[in-house]
Amino acid sequence: MSARSSRLKSRPRRWLPSPDSSHRLPPKIIMADQSSKRLLHCVIVTPEKTVLDLKAAAVSLPLDDGSRGVAVGHAPFIGRLGTGEVRMSGVTGGGSGQTSVRTFVEGGFAEIGQNTVTIITQRAIDAGSLDPAEAAAELKRLAAEQATGDEAIEARMMAESAARERLRAARG
């Protein structure tokens, strides 16, 4: 028998687990579904106070570069919030008895951790309390404003975009 053939015989023993050892598979990722009892802990914080602190099955976030859905088992993530509506579905707690909650936010950051969603924002308003007529009037006023200079034009465009999102949230 050559040295080469004896070397090949020994290799599979190193590759395969021995029959008496317990070979463990990686843990399964738990996906969220409606029957799951596991929920996300959701918190919305402004500089003044904690606006919301409740449990939800899923959350939709208005990020700066698009919308992102979050469910139980989501990978850790930190993102910059845009202006828009945070939607929480399958809500429990909070004392409202609602199954979904809509909150309008203007910028900030969102952190997704181990089944937690923390939103830090300058401004958070219950979307149900927004007045569509008031939001439309604000949008109309901003559209009529004249801005000169790059910074003033950019500020007006951002305010107009925020007013559009506020109107969309007010209309539901």
mmCIF file of C-alpha atoms in Angstrom:
data_model
loop_
_atom_site.group_PDB
_atom_site.id
_atom_site.type_symbol
_atom_site.label_atom_id
_atom_site.label_comp_id
_atom_site.label_asym_id
_atom_site.label_seq_id
_atom_site.Cartn_x
_atom_site.Cartn_y
_atom_site.Cartn_z
ATOM 1 C CA MET A 1 0.000 0.000 0.000
ATOM 2 C CA SER A 2 1.408 3.388 -0.927
ATOM 3 C CA ALA A 3 1.659 6.381 1.414
ATOM 4 C CA ARG A 4 -0.807 8.239 -0.758
ATOM 5 C CA SER A 5 -3.650 5.726 -0.368
ATOM 6 C CA SER A 6 -3.212 5.496 3.412
ATOM 7 C CA ARG A 7 -3.442 9.252 3.676
ATOM 8 C CA LEU A 8 -6.745 9.315 1.782
ATOM 9 C CA LYS A 9 -8.258 6.684 4.045
ATOM 10 C CA SER A 10 -7.732 8.816 7.135
ATOM 11 C CA ARG A 11 -9.219 12.041 5.777
ATOM 12 C CA PRO A 12 -12.937 11.199 5.889
ATOM 13 C CA ARG A 13 -12.640 10.387 9.586
ATOM 14 C CA ARG A 14 -11.610 13.978 10.262
ATOM 15 C CA TRP A 15 -14.346 15.419 8.070
ATOM 16 C CA LEU A 16 -17.258 13.503 9.552
ATOM 17 C CA PRO A 17 -18.303 13.683 13.198
ATOM 18 C CA SER A 18 -17.712 10.517 15.137
ATOM 19 C CA PRO A 19 -20.857 8.409 15.755
ATOM 20 C CA ASP A 20 -20.689 8.904 19.517
ATOM 21 C CA SER A 21 -20.343 12.733 19.418
ATOM 22 C CA SER A 22 -23.440 14.886 19.376
ATOM 23 C CA HIS A 23 -23.338 16.934 16.182
ATOM 24 C CA ARG A 24 -25.390 20.099 16.555
ATOM 25 C CA LEU A 25 -27.060 21.953 13.746
ATOM 26 C CA PRO A 26 -27.229 25.762 13.804
ATOM 27 C CA PRO A 27 -30.319 27.119 15.595
ATOM 28 C CA LYS A 28 -33.348 27.817 13.431
ATOM 29 C CA ILE A 29 -34.365 31.405 12.855
ATOM 30 C CA ILE A 30 -37.798 32.063 14.306
ATOM 31 C CA MET A 31 -39.993 33.842 11.788
ATOM 32 C CA ALA A 32 -42.923 35.985 12.877
ATOM 33 C CA ASP A 33 -46.427 34.832 12.081
ATOM 34 C CA GLN A 34 -49.851 35.652 13.459
ATOM 35 C CA SER A 35 -49.951 32.527 15.632
ATOM 36 C CA SER A 36 -46.682 33.446 17.331
ATOM 37 C CA LYS A 37 -46.928 34.605 20.930
ATOM 38 C CA ARG A 38 -43.679 36.534 20.560
ATOM 39 C CA LEU A 39 -44.004 40.259 19.959
ATOM 40 C CA LEU A 40 -41.754 43.242 19.334
ATOM 41 C CA HIS A 41 -41.264 45.730 22.146
ATOM 42 C CA CYS A 42 -41.782 49.139 20.481
ATOM 43 C CA VAL A 43 -40.772 52.471 22.009
ATOM 44 C CA ILE A 44 -41.036 55.969 20.497
ATOM 45 C CA VAL A 45 -39.050 58.622 22.357
ATOM 46 C CA THR A 46 -38.874 62.402 21.862
ATOM 47 C CA PRO A 47 -36.690 64.840 23.841
ATOM 48 C CA GLU A 48 -39.691 65.678 26.045
ATOM 49 C CA LYS A 49 -41.105 62.228 26.828
ATOM 50 C CA THR A 50 -41.725 58.619 25.857
ATOM 51 C CA VAL A 51 -44.609 58.861 23.392
ATOM 52 C CA LEU A 52 -45.354 55.126 23.004
ATOM 53 C CA ASP A 53 -44.267 51.984 24.812
ATOM 54 C CA LEU A 54 -46.133 48.871 23.659
ATOM 55 C CA LYS A 55 -45.880 45.422 22.065
ATOM 56 C CA ALA A 56 -46.678 44.761 18.392
ATOM 57 C CA ALA A 57 -46.453 41.884 15.928
ATOM 58 C CA ALA A 58 -45.025 44.040 13.113
ATOM 59 C CA VAL A 59 -43.789 47.597 12.549
ATOM 60 C CA SER A 60 -43.395 49.594 9.336
ATOM 61 C CA LEU A 61 -40.799 52.378 9.470
ATOM 62 C CA PRO A 62 -40.441 55.388 7.123
ATOM 63 C CA LEU A 63 -36.673 55.395 6.619
ATOM 64 C CA ASP A 64 -34.795 58.084 4.734
ATOM 65 C CA ASP A 65 -34.220 55.726 1.796
ATOM 66 C CA GLY A 66 -37.590 53.940 1.800
ATOM 67 C CA SER A 67 -39.917 51.974 4.007
ATOM 68 C CA ARG A 68 -38.809 48.968 6.098
ATOM 69 C CA GLY A 69 -40.948 46.315 7.718
ATOM 70 C CA VAL A 70 -39.864 44.730 10.988
ATOM 71 C CA ALA A 71 -41.118 41.505 12.573
ATOM 72 C CA VAL A 72 -39.942 39.191 15.355
ATOM 73 C CA GLY A 73 -36.494 37.795 14.609
ATOM 74 C CA HIS A 74 -35.379 40.751 12.456
ATOM 75 C CA ALA A 75 -31.630 41.273 12.197
ATOM 76 C CA PRO A 76 -30.130 44.149 14.201
ATOM 77 C CA PHE A 77 -30.269 47.426 12.295
ATOM 78 C CA ILE A 78 -29.850 51.169 12.806
ATOM 79 C CA GLY A 79 -31.370 53.540 10.276
ATOM 80 C CA ARG A 80 -32.126 57.196 9.747
ATOM 81 C CA LEU A 81 -35.831 57.972 9.805
ATOM 82 C CA GLY A 82 -37.463 60.132 7.212
ATOM 83 C CA THR A 83 -40.720 61.990 7.619
ATOM 84 C CA GLY A 84 -43.783 59.768 7.572
ATOM 85 C CA GLU A 85 -45.977 57.324 9.373
ATOM 86 C CA VAL A 86 -44.817 54.546 11.702
ATOM 87 C CA ARG A 87 -47.398 51.748 11.542
ATOM 88 C CA MET A 88 -47.611 49.113 14.260
ATOM 89 C CA SER A 89 -49.933 46.148 13.781
ATOM 90 C CA GLY A 90 -50.989 43.396 16.165
ATOM 91 C CA VAL A 91 -50.632 45.803 19.076
ATOM 92 C CA THR A 92 -51.103 44.724 22.680
ATOM 93 C CA GLY A 93 -50.731 46.934 25.724
ATOM 94 C CA GLY A 94 -50.761 50.694 25.727
ATOM 95 C CA GLY A 95 -54.280 50.693 27.217
ATOM 96 C CA SER A 96 -55.953 51.732 23.954
ATOM 97 C CA GLY A 97 -57.463 48.381 22.976
ATOM 98 C CA GLN A 98 -56.465 49.028 19.335
ATOM 99 C CA THR A 99 -54.945 46.368 17.115
ATOM 100 C CA SER A 100 -52.956 48.900 15.070
ATOM 101 C CA VAL A 101 -51.336 52.227 15.888
ATOM 102 C CA ARG A 102 -50.226 54.947 13.469
ATOM 103 C CA THR A 103 -47.786 57.641 14.574
ATOM 104 C CA PHE A 104 -46.443 60.494 12.458
ATOM 105 C CA VAL A 105 -42.710 61.165 12.949
ATOM 106 C CA GLU A 106 -40.400 63.822 11.527
ATOM 107 C CA GLY A 107 -36.881 62.449 11.175
ATOM 108 C CA GLY A 108 -34.716 60.816 13.801
ATOM 109 C CA PHE A 109 -33.275 57.335 14.138
ATOM 110 C CA ALA A 110 -34.600 53.798 14.482
ATOM 111 C CA GLU A 111 -32.754 50.991 16.217
ATOM 112 C CA ILE A 112 -33.845 47.394 15.772
ATOM 113 C CA GLY A 113 -32.396 45.043 18.343
ATOM 114 C CA GLN A 114 -33.339 41.681 19.787
ATOM 115 C CA ASN A 115 -37.123 41.875 19.248
ATOM 116 C CA THR A 116 -37.139 45.581 20.122
ATOM 117 C CA VAL A 117 -37.743 48.660 17.983
ATOM 118 C CA THR A 118 -36.616 51.971 19.463
ATOM 119 C CA ILE A 119 -37.453 55.179 17.615
ATOM 120 C CA ILE A 120 -35.773 58.419 18.641
ATOM 121 C CA THR A 121 -37.321 61.452 16.969
ATOM 122 C CA GLN A 122 -37.736 65.190 17.453
ATOM 123 C CA ARG A 123 -41.478 65.045 16.898
ATOM 124 C CA ALA A 124 -44.076 62.263 17.149
ATOM 125 C CA ILE A 125 -47.834 62.822 16.788
ATOM 126 C CA ASP A 126 -50.712 60.333 16.839
ATOM 127 C CA ALA A 127 -51.735 60.146 13.158
ATOM 128 C CA GLY A 128 -55.422 60.000 14.114
ATOM 129 C CA SER A 129 -55.196 63.423 15.746
ATOM 130 C CA LEU A 130 -53.862 65.157 12.611
ATOM 131 C CA ASP A 131 -56.362 67.461 10.883
ATOM 132 C CA PRO A 132 -56.418 66.975 7.072
ATOM 133 C CA ALA A 133 -57.666 70.541 6.458
ATOM 134 C CA GLU A 134 -54.878 72.020 8.564
ATOM 135 C CA ALA A 135 -52.259 69.854 6.832
ATOM 136 C CA ALA A 136 -53.590 70.861 3.388
ATOM 137 C CA ALA A 137 -53.498 74.556 4.357
ATOM 138 C CA GLU A 138 -49.891 74.212 5.537
ATOM 139 C CA LEU A 139 -48.914 72.535 2.255
ATOM 140 C CA LYS A 140 -50.644 75.268 0.242
ATOM 141 C CA ARG A 141 -48.885 77.993 2.261
ATOM 142 C CA LEU A 142 -45.476 76.378 1.719
ATOM 143 C CA ALA A 143 -46.093 75.976 -2.023
ATOM 144 C CA ALA A 144 -46.874 79.704 -2.317
ATOM 145 C CA GLU A 145 -43.689 80.790 -0.496
ATOM 146 C CA GLN A 146 -40.814 82.187 -2.533
ATOM 147 C CA ALA A 147 -37.332 81.121 -1.491
ATOM 148 C CA THR A 148 -34.060 82.576 -2.719
ATOM 149 C CA GLY A 149 -30.675 81.024 -2.193
ATOM 150 C CA ASP A 150 -29.720 77.371 -2.115
ATOM 151 C CA GLU A 151 -30.192 76.862 1.623
ATOM 152 C CA ALA A 152 -33.603 78.552 1.678
ATOM 153 C CA ILE A 153 -34.784 76.540 -1.329
ATOM 154 C CA GLU A 154 -33.605 73.276 0.238
ATOM 155 C CA ALA A 155 -35.276 74.124 3.576
ATOM 156 C CA ARG A 156 -38.536 74.966 1.806
ATOM 157 C CA MET A 157 -38.424 71.705 -0.197
ATOM 158 C CA MET A 158 -37.878 69.684 2.990
ATOM 159 C CA ALA A 159 -40.733 71.499 4.765
ATOM 160 C CA GLU A 160 -42.980 70.912 1.745
ATOM 161 C CA SER A 161 -42.117 67.199 1.715
ATOM 162 C CA ALA A 162 -42.879 66.952 5.460
ATOM 163 C CA ALA A 163 -46.210 68.738 4.922
ATOM 164 C CA ARG A 164 -47.098 66.289 2.117
ATOM 165 C CA GLU A 165 -46.349 63.323 4.391
ATOM 166 C CA ARG A 166 -48.363 64.906 7.215
ATOM 167 C CA LEU A 167 -51.340 65.313 4.847
ATOM 168 C CA ARG A 168 -50.987 61.678 3.728
ATOM 169 C CA ALA A 169 -50.932 60.526 7.379
ATOM 170 C CA ALA A 170 -53.912 62.753 8.258
ATOM 171 C CA ARG A 171 -55.992 61.235 5.453
ATOM 172 C CA GLY A 172 -55.118 57.750 6.691
#
